[in-house]
mmCIF file of C-alpha atoms in Angstrom:
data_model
loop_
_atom_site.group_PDB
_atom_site.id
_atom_site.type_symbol
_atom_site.label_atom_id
_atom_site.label_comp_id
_atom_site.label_asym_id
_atom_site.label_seq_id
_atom_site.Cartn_x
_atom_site.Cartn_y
_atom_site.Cartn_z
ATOM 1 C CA UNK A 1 10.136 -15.494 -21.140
ATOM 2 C CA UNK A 2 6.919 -17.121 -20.550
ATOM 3 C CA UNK A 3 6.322 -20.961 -21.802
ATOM 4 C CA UNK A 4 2.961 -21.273 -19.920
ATOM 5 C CA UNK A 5 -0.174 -19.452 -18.718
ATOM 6 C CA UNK A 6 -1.484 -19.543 -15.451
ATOM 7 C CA UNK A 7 -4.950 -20.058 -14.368
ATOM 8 C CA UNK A 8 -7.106 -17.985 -12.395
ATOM 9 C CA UNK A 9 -7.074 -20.418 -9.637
ATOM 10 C CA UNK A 10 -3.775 -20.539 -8.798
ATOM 11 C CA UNK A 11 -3.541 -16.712 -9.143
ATOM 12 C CA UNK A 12 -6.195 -16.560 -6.223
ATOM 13 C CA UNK A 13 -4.737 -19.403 -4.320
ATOM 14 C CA UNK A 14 -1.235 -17.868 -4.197
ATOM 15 C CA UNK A 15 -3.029 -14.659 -3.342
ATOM 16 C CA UNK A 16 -4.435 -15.964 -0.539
ATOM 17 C CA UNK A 17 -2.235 -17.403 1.068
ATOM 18 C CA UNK A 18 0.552 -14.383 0.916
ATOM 19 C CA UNK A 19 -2.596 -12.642 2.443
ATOM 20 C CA UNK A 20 -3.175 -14.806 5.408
ATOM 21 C CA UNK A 21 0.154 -15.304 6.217
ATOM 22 C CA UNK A 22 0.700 -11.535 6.213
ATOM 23 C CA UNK A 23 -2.240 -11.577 8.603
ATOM 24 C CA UNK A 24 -1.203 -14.060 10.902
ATOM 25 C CA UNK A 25 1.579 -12.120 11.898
ATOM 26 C CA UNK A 26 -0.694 -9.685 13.980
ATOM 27 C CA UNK A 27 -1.487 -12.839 15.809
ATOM 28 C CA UNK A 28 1.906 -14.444 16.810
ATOM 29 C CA UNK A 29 2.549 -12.006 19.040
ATOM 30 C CA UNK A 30 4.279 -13.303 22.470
ATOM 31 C CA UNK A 31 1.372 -13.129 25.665
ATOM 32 C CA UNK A 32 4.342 -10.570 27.070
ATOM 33 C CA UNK A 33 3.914 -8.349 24.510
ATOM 34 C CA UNK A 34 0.035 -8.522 23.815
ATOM 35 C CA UNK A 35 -0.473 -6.353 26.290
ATOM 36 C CA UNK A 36 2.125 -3.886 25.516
ATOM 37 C CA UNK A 37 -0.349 -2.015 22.750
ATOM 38 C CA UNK A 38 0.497 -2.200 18.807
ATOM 39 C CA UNK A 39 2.522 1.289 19.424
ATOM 40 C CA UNK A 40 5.088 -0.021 21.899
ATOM 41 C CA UNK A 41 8.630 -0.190 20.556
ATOM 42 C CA UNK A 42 8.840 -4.199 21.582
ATOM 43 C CA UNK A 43 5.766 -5.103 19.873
ATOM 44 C CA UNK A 44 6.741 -3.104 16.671
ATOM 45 C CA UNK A 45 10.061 -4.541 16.292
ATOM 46 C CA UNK A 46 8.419 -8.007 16.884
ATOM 47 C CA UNK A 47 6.553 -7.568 14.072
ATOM 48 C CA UNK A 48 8.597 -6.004 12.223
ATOM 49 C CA UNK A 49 10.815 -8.935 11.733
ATOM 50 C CA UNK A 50 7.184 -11.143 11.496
ATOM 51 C CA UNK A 51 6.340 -8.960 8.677
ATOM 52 C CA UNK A 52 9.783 -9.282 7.004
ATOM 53 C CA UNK A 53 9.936 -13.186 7.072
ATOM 54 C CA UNK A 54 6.482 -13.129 4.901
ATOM 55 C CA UNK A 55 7.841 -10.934 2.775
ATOM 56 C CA UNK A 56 10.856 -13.191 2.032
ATOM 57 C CA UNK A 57 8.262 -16.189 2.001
ATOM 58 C CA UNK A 58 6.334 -14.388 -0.361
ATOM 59 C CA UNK A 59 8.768 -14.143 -2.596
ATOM 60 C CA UNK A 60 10.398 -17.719 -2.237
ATOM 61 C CA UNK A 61 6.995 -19.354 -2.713
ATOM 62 C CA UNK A 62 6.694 -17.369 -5.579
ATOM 63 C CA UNK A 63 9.503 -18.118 -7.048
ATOM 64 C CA UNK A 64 9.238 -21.965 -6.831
ATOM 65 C CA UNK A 65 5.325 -21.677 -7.992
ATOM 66 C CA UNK A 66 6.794 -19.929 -10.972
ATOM 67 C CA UNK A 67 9.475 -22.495 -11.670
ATOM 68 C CA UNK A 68 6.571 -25.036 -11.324
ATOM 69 C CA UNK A 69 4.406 -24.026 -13.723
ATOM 70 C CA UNK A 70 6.995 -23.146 -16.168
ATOM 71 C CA UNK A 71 7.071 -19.781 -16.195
ATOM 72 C CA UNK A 72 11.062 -19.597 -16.049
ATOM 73 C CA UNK A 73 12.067 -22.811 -18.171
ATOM 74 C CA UNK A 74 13.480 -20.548 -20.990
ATOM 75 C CA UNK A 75 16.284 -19.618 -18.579
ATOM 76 C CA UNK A 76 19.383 -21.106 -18.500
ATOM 77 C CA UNK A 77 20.807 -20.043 -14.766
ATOM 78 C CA UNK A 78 19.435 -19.576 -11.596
ATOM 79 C CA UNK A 79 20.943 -15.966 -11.486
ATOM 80 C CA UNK A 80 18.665 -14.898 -14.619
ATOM 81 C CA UNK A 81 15.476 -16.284 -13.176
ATOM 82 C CA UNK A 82 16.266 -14.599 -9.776
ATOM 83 C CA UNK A 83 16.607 -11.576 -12.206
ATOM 84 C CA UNK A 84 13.847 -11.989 -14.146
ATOM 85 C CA UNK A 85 11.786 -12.724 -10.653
ATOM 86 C CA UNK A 86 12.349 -9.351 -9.486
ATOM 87 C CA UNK A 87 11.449 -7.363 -12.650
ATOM 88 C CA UNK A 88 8.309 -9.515 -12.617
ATOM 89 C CA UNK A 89 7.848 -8.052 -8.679
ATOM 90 C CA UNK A 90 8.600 -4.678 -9.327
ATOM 91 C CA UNK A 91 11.807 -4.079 -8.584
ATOM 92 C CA UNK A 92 13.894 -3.011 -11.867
ATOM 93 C CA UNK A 93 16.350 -0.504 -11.878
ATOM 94 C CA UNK A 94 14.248 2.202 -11.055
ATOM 95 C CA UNK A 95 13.058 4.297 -14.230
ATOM 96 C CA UNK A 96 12.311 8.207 -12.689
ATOM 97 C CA UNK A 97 8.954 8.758 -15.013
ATOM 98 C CA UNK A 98 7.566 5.550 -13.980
ATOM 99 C CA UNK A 99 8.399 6.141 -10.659
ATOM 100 C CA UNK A 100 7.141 9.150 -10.297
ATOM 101 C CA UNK A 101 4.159 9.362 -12.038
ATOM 102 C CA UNK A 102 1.666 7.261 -9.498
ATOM 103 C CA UNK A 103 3.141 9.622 -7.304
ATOM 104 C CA UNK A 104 1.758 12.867 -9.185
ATOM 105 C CA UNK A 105 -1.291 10.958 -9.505
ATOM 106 C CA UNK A 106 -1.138 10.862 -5.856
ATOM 107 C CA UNK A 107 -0.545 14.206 -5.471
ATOM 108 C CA UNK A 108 -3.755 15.447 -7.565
ATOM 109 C CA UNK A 109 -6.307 13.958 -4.951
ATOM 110 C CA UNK A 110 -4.906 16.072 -1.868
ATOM 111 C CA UNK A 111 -3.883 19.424 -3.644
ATOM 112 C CA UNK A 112 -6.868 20.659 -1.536
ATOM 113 C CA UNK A 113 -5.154 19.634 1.649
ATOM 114 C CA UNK A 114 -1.940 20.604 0.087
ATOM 115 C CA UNK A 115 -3.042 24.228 -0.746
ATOM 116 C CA UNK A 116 -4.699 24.083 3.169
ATOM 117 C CA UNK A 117 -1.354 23.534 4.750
ATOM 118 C CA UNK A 118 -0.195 25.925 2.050
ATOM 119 C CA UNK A 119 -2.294 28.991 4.216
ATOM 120 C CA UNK A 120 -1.671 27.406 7.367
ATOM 121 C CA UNK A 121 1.919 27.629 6.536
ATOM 122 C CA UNK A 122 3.138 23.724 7.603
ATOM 123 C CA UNK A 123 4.233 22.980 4.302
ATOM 124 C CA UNK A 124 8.082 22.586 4.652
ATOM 125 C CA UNK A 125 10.211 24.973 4.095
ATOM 126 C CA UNK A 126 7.351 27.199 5.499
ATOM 127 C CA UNK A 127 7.452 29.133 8.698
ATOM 128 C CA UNK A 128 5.489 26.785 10.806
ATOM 129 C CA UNK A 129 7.391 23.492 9.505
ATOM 130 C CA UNK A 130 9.392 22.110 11.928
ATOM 131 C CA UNK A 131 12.285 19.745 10.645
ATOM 132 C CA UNK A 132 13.238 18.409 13.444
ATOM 133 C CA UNK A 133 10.051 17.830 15.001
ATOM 134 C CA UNK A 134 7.918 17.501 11.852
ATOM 135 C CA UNK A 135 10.524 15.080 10.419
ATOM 136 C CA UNK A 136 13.651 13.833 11.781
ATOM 137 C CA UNK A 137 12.331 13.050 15.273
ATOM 138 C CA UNK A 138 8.430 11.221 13.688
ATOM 139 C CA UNK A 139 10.921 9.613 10.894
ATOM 140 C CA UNK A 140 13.451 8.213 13.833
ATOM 141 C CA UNK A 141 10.798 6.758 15.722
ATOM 142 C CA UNK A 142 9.558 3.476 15.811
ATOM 143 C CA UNK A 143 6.124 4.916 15.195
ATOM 144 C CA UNK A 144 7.114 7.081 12.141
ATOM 145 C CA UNK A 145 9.591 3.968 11.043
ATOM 146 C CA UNK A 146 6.673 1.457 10.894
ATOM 147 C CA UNK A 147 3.989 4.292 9.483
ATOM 148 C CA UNK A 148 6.138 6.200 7.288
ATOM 149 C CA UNK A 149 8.469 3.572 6.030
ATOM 150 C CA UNK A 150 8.297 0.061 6.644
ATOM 151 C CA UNK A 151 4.497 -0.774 6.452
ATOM 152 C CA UNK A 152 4.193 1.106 2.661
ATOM 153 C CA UNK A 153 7.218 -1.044 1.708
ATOM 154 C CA UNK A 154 5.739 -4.569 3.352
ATOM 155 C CA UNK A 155 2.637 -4.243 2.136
ATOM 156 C CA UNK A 156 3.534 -3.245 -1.330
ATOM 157 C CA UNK A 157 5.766 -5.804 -1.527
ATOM 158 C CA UNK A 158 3.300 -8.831 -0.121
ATOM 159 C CA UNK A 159 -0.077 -7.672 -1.292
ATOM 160 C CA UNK A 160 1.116 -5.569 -4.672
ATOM 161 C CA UNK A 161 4.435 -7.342 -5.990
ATOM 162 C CA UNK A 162 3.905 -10.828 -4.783
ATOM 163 C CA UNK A 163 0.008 -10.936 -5.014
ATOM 164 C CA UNK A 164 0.167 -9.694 -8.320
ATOM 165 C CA UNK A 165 2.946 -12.253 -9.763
ATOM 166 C CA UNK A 166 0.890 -14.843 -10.995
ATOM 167 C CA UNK A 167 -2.361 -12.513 -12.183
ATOM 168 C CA UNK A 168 0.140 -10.959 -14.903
ATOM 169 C CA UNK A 169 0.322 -14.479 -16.533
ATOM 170 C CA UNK A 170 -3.461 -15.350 -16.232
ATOM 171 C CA UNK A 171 -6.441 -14.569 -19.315
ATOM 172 C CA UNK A 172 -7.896 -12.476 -16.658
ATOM 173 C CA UNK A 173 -8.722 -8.608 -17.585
ATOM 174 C CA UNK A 174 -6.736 -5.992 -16.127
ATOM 175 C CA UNK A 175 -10.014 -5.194 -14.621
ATOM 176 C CA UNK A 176 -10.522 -8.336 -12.632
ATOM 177 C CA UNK A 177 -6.958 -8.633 -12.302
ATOM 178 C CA UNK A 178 -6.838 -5.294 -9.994
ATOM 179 C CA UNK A 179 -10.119 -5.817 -8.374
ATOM 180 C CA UNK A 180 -9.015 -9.376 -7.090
ATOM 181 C CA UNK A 181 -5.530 -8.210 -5.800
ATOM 182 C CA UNK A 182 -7.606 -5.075 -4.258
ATOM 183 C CA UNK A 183 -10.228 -7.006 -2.551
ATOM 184 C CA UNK A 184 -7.501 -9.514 -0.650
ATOM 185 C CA UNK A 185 -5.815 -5.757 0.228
ATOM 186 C CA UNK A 186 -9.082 -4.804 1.269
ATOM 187 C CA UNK A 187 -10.096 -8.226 3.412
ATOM 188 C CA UNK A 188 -6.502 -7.889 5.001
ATOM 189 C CA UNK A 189 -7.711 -4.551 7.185
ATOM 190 C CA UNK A 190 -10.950 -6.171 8.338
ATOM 191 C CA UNK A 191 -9.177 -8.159 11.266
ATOM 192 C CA UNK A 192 -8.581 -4.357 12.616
ATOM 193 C CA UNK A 193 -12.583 -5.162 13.656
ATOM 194 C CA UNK A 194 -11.631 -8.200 15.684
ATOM 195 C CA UNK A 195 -9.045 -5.931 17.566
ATOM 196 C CA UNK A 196 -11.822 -3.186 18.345
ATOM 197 C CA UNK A 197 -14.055 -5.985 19.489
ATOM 198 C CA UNK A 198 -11.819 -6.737 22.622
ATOM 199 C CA UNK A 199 -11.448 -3.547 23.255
ATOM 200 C CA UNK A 200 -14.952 -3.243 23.859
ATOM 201 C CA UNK A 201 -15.964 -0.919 21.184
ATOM 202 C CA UNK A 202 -19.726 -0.677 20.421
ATOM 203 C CA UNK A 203 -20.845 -3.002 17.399
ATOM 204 C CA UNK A 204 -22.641 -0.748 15.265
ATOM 205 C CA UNK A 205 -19.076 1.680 15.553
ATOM 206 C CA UNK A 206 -17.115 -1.296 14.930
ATOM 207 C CA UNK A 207 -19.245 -2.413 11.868
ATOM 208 C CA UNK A 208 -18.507 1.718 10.166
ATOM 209 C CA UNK A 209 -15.007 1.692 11.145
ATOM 210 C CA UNK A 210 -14.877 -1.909 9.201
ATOM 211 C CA UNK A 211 -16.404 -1.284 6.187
ATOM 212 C CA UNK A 212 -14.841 2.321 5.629
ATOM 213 C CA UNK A 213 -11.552 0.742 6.482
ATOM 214 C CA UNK A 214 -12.643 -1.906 3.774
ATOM 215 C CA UNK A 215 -13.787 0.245 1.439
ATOM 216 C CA UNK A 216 -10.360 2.791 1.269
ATOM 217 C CA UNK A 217 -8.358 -0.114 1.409
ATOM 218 C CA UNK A 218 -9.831 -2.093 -1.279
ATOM 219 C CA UNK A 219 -9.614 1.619 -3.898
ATOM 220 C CA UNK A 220 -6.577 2.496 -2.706
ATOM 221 C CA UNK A 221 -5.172 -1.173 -3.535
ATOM 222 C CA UNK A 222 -7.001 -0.841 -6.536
ATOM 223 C CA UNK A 223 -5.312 2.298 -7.497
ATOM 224 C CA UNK A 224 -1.663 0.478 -6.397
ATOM 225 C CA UNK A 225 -2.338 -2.508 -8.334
ATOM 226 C CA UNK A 226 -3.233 -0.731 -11.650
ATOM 227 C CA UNK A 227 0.221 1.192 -11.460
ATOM 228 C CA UNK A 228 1.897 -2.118 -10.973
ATOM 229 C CA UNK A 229 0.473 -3.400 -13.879
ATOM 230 C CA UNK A 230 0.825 0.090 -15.754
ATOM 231 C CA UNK A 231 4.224 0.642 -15.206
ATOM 232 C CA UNK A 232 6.057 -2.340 -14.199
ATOM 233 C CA UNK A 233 7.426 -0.843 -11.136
ATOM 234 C CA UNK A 234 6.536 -1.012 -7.401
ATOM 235 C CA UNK A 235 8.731 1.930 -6.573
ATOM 236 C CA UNK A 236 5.818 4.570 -7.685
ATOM 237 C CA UNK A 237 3.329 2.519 -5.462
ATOM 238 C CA UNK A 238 5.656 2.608 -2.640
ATOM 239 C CA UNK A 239 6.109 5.921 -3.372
ATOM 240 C CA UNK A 240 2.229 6.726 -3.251
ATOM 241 C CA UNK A 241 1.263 4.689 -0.098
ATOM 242 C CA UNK A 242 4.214 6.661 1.779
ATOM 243 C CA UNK A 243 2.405 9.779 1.216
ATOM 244 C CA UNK A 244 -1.188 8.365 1.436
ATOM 245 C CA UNK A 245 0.279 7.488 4.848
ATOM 246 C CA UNK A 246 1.905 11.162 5.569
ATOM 247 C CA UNK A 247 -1.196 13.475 4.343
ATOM 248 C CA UNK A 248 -4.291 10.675 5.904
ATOM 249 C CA UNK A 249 -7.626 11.054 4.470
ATOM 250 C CA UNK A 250 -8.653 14.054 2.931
ATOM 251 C CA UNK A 251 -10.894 16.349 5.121
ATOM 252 C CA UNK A 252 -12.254 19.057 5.222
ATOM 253 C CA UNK A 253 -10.524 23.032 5.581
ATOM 254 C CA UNK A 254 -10.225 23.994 8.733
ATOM 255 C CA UNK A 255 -12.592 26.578 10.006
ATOM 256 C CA UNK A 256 -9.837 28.953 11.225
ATOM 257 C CA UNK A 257 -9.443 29.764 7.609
ATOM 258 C CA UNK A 258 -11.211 32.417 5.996
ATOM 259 C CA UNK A 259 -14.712 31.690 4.182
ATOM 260 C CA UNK A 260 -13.293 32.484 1.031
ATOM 261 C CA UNK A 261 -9.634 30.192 1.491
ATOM 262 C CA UNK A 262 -12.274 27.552 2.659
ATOM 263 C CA UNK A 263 -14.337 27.589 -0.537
ATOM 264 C CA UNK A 264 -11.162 27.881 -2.534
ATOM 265 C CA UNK A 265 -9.999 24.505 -0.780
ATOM 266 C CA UNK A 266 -13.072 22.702 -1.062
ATOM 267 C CA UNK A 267 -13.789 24.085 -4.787
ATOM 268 C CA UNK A 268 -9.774 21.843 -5.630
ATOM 269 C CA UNK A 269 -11.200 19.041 -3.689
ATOM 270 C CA UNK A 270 -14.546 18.859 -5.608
ATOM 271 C CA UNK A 271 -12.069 19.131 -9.210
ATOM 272 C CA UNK A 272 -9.493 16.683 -7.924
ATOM 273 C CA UNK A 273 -10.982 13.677 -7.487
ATOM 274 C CA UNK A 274 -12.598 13.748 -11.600
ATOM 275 C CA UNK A 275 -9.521 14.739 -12.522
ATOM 276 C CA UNK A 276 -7.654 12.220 -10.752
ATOM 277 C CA UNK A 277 -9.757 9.572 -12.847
ATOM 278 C CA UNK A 278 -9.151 11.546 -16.109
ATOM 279 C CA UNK A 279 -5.027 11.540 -15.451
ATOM 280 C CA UNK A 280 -5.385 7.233 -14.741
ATOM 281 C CA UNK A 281 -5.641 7.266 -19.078
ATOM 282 C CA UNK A 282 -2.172 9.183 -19.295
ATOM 283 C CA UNK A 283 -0.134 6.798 -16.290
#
């Protein structure tokens, strides 16, 4: 399939531009909405369809950049380019394994949480799980739709799948390969500062809230774009940001728990995070 390599220059260049685009969307907004807040049903949908058009852009620049430095030329039709474009994204027929296994991955790193909720019985299926409230009514919000839903699939899609299209044909390592893709992930969420800035925040808060945002961002993109490259699927990434997303950041148990379920949960956190790193040989 591929007649040519890519250099590492264009990689970054194409990368760069998805990432700025995506960006730019936050930015567009009409003056009648700016003041609306980000959580405001208008605004959402706004960007919503913002975010959507760079997702299609992503993937028609893509495309053509491909086609321009030969990547397709073996093909004889459109149709098995546009084919072999999407596999290259991600988005085969969905093989369960691959799927699932950033998922379990996933899982490992908050089966201290998990086993919290577990005592505080919010689990579903578990006396103080709520479907309705817990799910149906966050998931049928525009709030829980953009959380829950649509931002894991955008931003897999722009900053995973189409960032990562024309790494996978460069001499880079898979080490620089992920760390690149990661960092533009990373630089994405540091605009969030600019947006505490006019709210007034404090500096020095705004300057922890940036780097820590940085920081996650950049491993957790780190962690996406590995299984991309792992697995050839974007479905188990997807998969894995949707939780991320539903569980938060892992804390600490909380203290209405007894002293000994509290050093039981903190015991799995301490184990889960080495073994987390073990498991990334088997995905």
């Amino acid at each position: 399939m591929i007649t040519s390599g890519v250099s590492a220059l264009e990689a970054n260049k194409f990368a760069i531009i998805n990432s700025l685009l995506f960006v730019l969307t936050f930015y567009l907004i009409p003056k009648r909405y700016s003041i609306l807040g980000r959580d405001n049903p208008k605004v959402i949908k706004f960007r919503l369809i913002c975010t959507l058009l760079v997702g299609l852009t992503s993937i028609i620049l893509g495309y053509y950049k491909a086609l321009e430095l030969g990547l397709f030329s073996r093909f004889e039709s459109k149709w098995s380019s546009y084919k072999a474009l999407f596999k290259l994204l991600g988005f085969q027929i969905p093989n369960l394994v691959y799927t699932l296994k950033p998922l379990y991955l996933t899982v490992i790193v908050y089966l201290g949480n998990l086993l919290e909720l577990y005592f505080m019985n919010q689990l579903p299926f578990q006396a103080h799980f709520y479907w309705k409230f817990d799910f149906v009514n966050v998931i049928l919000s525009w709030i829980g739709f953009r959380n829950y839903i649509w931002g894991p699939f955008i931003e897999e899609l722009v900053f995973r799948s189409c960032n990562m299209l024309l790494f996978q044909f460069t001499n880079l390592s898979t080490f620089k390969k992920v760390s690149l893709t990661a960092l533009y992930f990373g630089l994405a969420h540091v605009h969030h500062g600019f947006e505490l800035y006019r709210k007034g925040e404090p500096i020095n808060k705004i300057l922890i809230i940036t780097a820590f945002q940085f920081s996650f961002t950049s491993l957790f993109g780190s962690y996406c774009s590995f299984s991309l490259l792992k697995t050839k699927s974007v479905y188990g990434p997807i998969l894995s940001h949707i939780f991320c997303n539903v569980m938060g950041l892992p804390t600490l148990p909380d203290e209405t728990l007894s002293k000994s379920r509290r050093q039981l949960i903190i015991s799995i956190q301490l184990i889960s995070l080495p073994l987390f790193i073990i498991s990334l040989i088997y995905l």
